[in-house]
C-alpha positions as CSV (number, residue, x, y, z in Angstrom):
1,D,0.1,0.1,0.0
2,Q,1.9,3.0,-1.2
3,G,-0.2,5.4,0.9
4,I,1.4,4.2,4.2
5,G,4.9,5.9,4.8
6,L,6.9,3.0,5.5
7,K,10.3,1.9,4.0
8,F,11.6,-1.6,4.2
9,F,15.3,-2.3,3.9
10,I,16.0,-5.6,2.7
11,T,19.7,-6.8,2.8
12,G,21.4,-9.6,1.5
13,V,25.0,-10.9,0.3
14,G,25.5,-11.7,-3.3
15,E,27.6,-10.9,-6.4
16,S,24.6,-9.2,-7.8
17,C,21.1,-8.2,-7.7
18,D,20.2,-10.9,-10.3
19,E,21.9,-13.5,-7.9
20,L,19.8,-12.2,-5.0
21,L,16.5,-11.7,-6.8
22,G,16.7,-13.8,-10.1
23,A,13.9,-16.1,-8.6
24,H,11.6,-12.9,-8.4
25,Q,11.9,-10.8,-11.2
26,S,9.1,-8.7,-10.3
27,A,11.0,-7.2,-7.2
28,H,13.5,-5.5,-9.5
29,R,10.6,-3.2,-10.5
30,Q,9.6,-2.4,-6.7
31,L,13.0,-2.2,-5.1
32,A,15.7,0.3,-5.2
33,T,19.2,-1.4,-4.9
34,I,22.2,-0.1,-3.4
35,E,25.6,-2.0,-3.8
36,L,27.7,-1.6,-0.6
37,Q,31.7,-1.8,-1.1
38,R,34.2,-2.4,1.5
39,L,34.9,0.3,3.9
40,P,37.4,2.8,2.9
41,W,40.7,2.9,5.0
42,E,39.8,6.1,7.0
43,A,36.4,4.9,7.8
44,R,37.7,1.5,9.2
45,R,40.0,3.7,11.5
46,E,36.9,5.8,12.5
47,I,35.2,2.8,13.9
48,V,38.0,2.0,16.2
49,D,38.6,5.4,17.4
50,D,34.8,6.0,18.0
51,A,34.5,2.9,20.0
52,L,37.6,3.5,22.1
53,G,36.7,7.2,22.6
54,A,33.6,6.4,24.4
55,F,35.8,4.7,27.1
56,D,38.3,7.4,26.9
57,L,40.9,5.2,25.6
58,N,43.7,5.6,23.0
59,I,45.3,3.1,20.6
60,D,48.6,2.8,19.2
61,D,48.3,4.3,15.7
62,N,50.1,1.2,14.2
63,V,47.7,-1.1,15.9
64,N,44.9,0.9,14.5
65,W,46.3,0.5,10.9
66,R,46.8,-3.1,11.3
67,I,43.1,-3.6,12.3
68,A,42.2,-1.6,9.1
69,I,44.2,-4.1,7.3
70,I,43.4,-7.5,8.4
71,S,39.5,-6.5,8.5
72,D,39.7,-6.2,4.7
73,G,36.9,-3.6,4.7
74,F,34.3,-5.6,6.6
75,P,32.8,-3.7,10.0
76,Y,32.3,-7.3,11.6
77,Y,35.9,-7.8,12.2
78,I,37.0,-4.4,13.4
79,H,33.9,-4.6,15.9
80,L,34.8,-8.1,16.9
81,I,38.4,-7.3,17.5
82,V,37.8,-3.9,19.3
83,E,35.3,-5.6,21.5
84,K,37.7,-8.1,22.6
85,M,40.6,-5.6,23.0
86,L,38.5,-3.7,25.4
87,W,37.7,-6.9,27.4
88,E,41.4,-7.4,27.6
89,A,41.9,-3.8,29.1
90,F,39.0,-4.3,31.2
91,A,40.5,-7.5,32.9
92,A,44.2,-5.9,33.1
93,K,45.4,-5.3,36.7
94,D,46.7,-1.9,35.9
95,A,43.9,0.2,33.8
96,P,45.7,1.2,30.3
97,T,45.1,4.5,29.0
98,T,46.4,3.6,25.3
99,L,45.7,0.1,23.9
100,S,49.0,-1.6,22.5
101,W,50.0,-4.6,20.5
102,E,49.7,-6.6,23.8
103,H,45.9,-6.0,24.0
104,F,45.6,-6.4,20.0
105,Y,47.3,-9.8,19.9
106,A,45.2,-11.0,23.2
107,G,42.1,-9.7,21.8
108,L,42.8,-11.2,18.2
109,R,43.0,-14.6,19.7
110,V,39.9,-14.6,21.3
111,A,38.3,-12.8,18.2
112,I,39.4,-15.8,16.1
113,E,37.9,-18.3,18.2
114,E,34.5,-16.4,18.5
115,T,34.3,-15.8,14.6
116,N,30.9,-16.9,13.2
117,A,31.0,-20.7,12.5
118,A,30.2,-20.3,9.0
119,L,33.2,-18.2,8.3
120,R,35.6,-20.5,10.3
121,R,34.4,-23.7,8.8
122,P,35.8,-23.4,5.0
123,Y,39.2,-22.4,6.8
124,E,39.3,-25.3,8.7
125,K,38.3,-27.7,5.9
126,A,41.3,-26.3,4.0
127,V,44.1,-26.5,6.9
128,L,43.2,-28.8,9.6
129,Q,44.4,-32.4,9.3
130,R,46.3,-31.5,6.4
131,A,49.9,-30.7,5.5
132,P,51.3,-27.6,7.2
133,E,52.0,-26.1,3.9
134,Y,48.0,-25.9,3.1
135,E,47.7,-23.0,5.7
136,D,50.7,-21.2,4.1
137,V,49.0,-21.4,0.9
138,V,45.6,-20.4,2.0
139,W,47.4,-17.3,3.6
140,A,48.9,-16.6,0.3
141,T,45.4,-16.1,-1.4
142,A,44.5,-13.3,1.0
143,D,47.6,-11.2,0.8
144,G,47.2,-7.6,-0.3
145,D,44.2,-5.5,-1.2
146,D,43.0,-7.0,-4.5
147,L,40.1,-9.3,-4.7
148,F,41.3,-10.8,-7.9
149,R,44.5,-12.5,-7.7
150,S,46.6,-14.4,-10.2
151,L,48.2,-17.7,-9.7
152,S,51.8,-15.7,-10.1
153,D,50.9,-13.2,-7.6
154,M,49.7,-15.5,-5.1
155,H,52.8,-17.8,-5.6
156,Y,54.9,-14.4,-5.0
157,S,53.0,-13.7,-1.7
158,Y,53.6,-17.5,-0.5
159,R,57.3,-17.0,-1.2
160,R,57.6,-14.1,1.1
161,I,55.2,-15.8,3.7
162,I,57.2,-18.9,4.1
163,G,60.3,-16.8,4.7
164,K,58.6,-15.5,7.8
165,R,57.8,-19.1,8.8
166,D,60.4,-21.2,11.1
167,A,62.2,-23.8,8.8
168,R,59.4,-24.2,6.4
169,P,60.6,-25.9,2.9
170,E,59.5,-23.9,0.1
171,L,57.0,-25.9,-2.4
172,V,57.9,-26.0,-6.1
173,A,55.6,-23.7,-8.3
174,A,53.7,-26.6,-9.8
175,R,52.9,-28.3,-6.3
176,F,51.7,-24.6,-5.0
177,K,49.6,-24.3,-8.0
178,D,48.0,-27.9,-7.6
179,I,47.0,-26.6,-3.8
180,V,45.6,-23.3,-5.0
181,R,43.5,-25.3,-7.6
182,S,42.3,-27.8,-5.0
183,L,40.7,-24.9,-2.6
184,K,38.0,-24.6,-5.3
185,N,36.9,-28.1,-4.3
186,P,34.2,-28.6,-1.6
187,A,36.3,-31.1,0.5
188,L,38.8,-28.2,1.1
189,G,36.1,-25.6,2.0
190,Q,35.6,-24.2,-1.5
191,I,37.4,-21.0,-0.6
192,L,38.4,-20.1,-4.1
193,Q,36.4,-19.6,-7.2
194,P,38.1,-19.2,-10.9
195,I,37.3,-16.0,-12.6
196,P,35.6,-16.5,-15.9
197,K,37.5,-16.1,-19.2
198,R,40.7,-15.2,-17.1
199,P,42.8,-18.3,-16.8
200,G,44.8,-18.6,-13.8
201,W,42.9,-16.0,-11.9
202,Y,40.6,-16.6,-8.7
203,E,38.7,-14.8,-6.2
204,Y,37.2,-15.8,-2.8
205,K,33.8,-17.6,-3.0
206,E,32.9,-16.0,0.2
207,K,34.6,-12.4,0.2
208,M,34.4,-12.2,4.0
209,L,36.4,-15.1,4.7
210,R,39.5,-13.3,3.5
211,G,39.4,-11.3,6.8
212,F,39.3,-14.5,8.8
213,V,42.4,-15.7,6.9
214,R,44.1,-12.7,7.4
215,M,43.4,-12.8,11.4
216,Q,44.9,-16.1,11.4
217,A,47.9,-15.4,9.6
218,E,48.4,-12.2,11.8
219,A,47.9,-14.3,15.0
220,N,50.9,-16.1,13.8
221,R,52.9,-13.0,13.3
222,V,52.8,-13.0,9.5
223,E,51.6,-9.8,8.1
224,L,49.6,-10.1,4.9
225,T,50.2,-6.6,3.6
226,G,50.8,-7.5,-0.4
227,E,54.1,-6.0,-0.2
228,R,56.3,-6.8,-2.9
229,E,59.7,-7.3,-1.3
230,A,61.6,-10.2,-2.5
231,P,62.1,-13.1,0.0
232,K,65.3,-13.7,1.5
């Protein structure tokens, strides 16, 4: 009834409006659609500053940047990490005025444990009860800020990552690529999907999963920044 001044907001996660509403073509004529992109960098940092400001707390600026990076632009991860950091500060014997790396890593570990199970499950399928190199390869798929990544870019990230791991032998390129391709399979969580008409390029099937992968790497002191420094 258009005579009633009510507005309904219907949200969903998908690649396109057709994917969300394809079964109900008439819905397109009735709905205004707004696609939400990942949060820009400053907006990510503002969430942290606003939350801590409510408690008269400050945060190390480098820590704030790390939260912005590993969140991959999804507010869910920013809220979750900051909440757990605040609980760490609350439980401290000496009440801090500035949240530091200590609070960050302590809060991050709890945030990983309490991440939505639907986001944890694909990662666990890909790395649990498998050879250790599977986790290194999965981390390589989430390096940098680009949503679409080629096998060559991921392999470069992989070489940098294992340079930060203790006594980790490097996979030959062919084996690395085989593992990446296997991440399309449901048995390994179906983390990746190929990009049509772009051979050797992949994207995350569930975009939010990238943030969880980044959290796991960060908890192991491996920063996924997309930097292009040659491994030593």
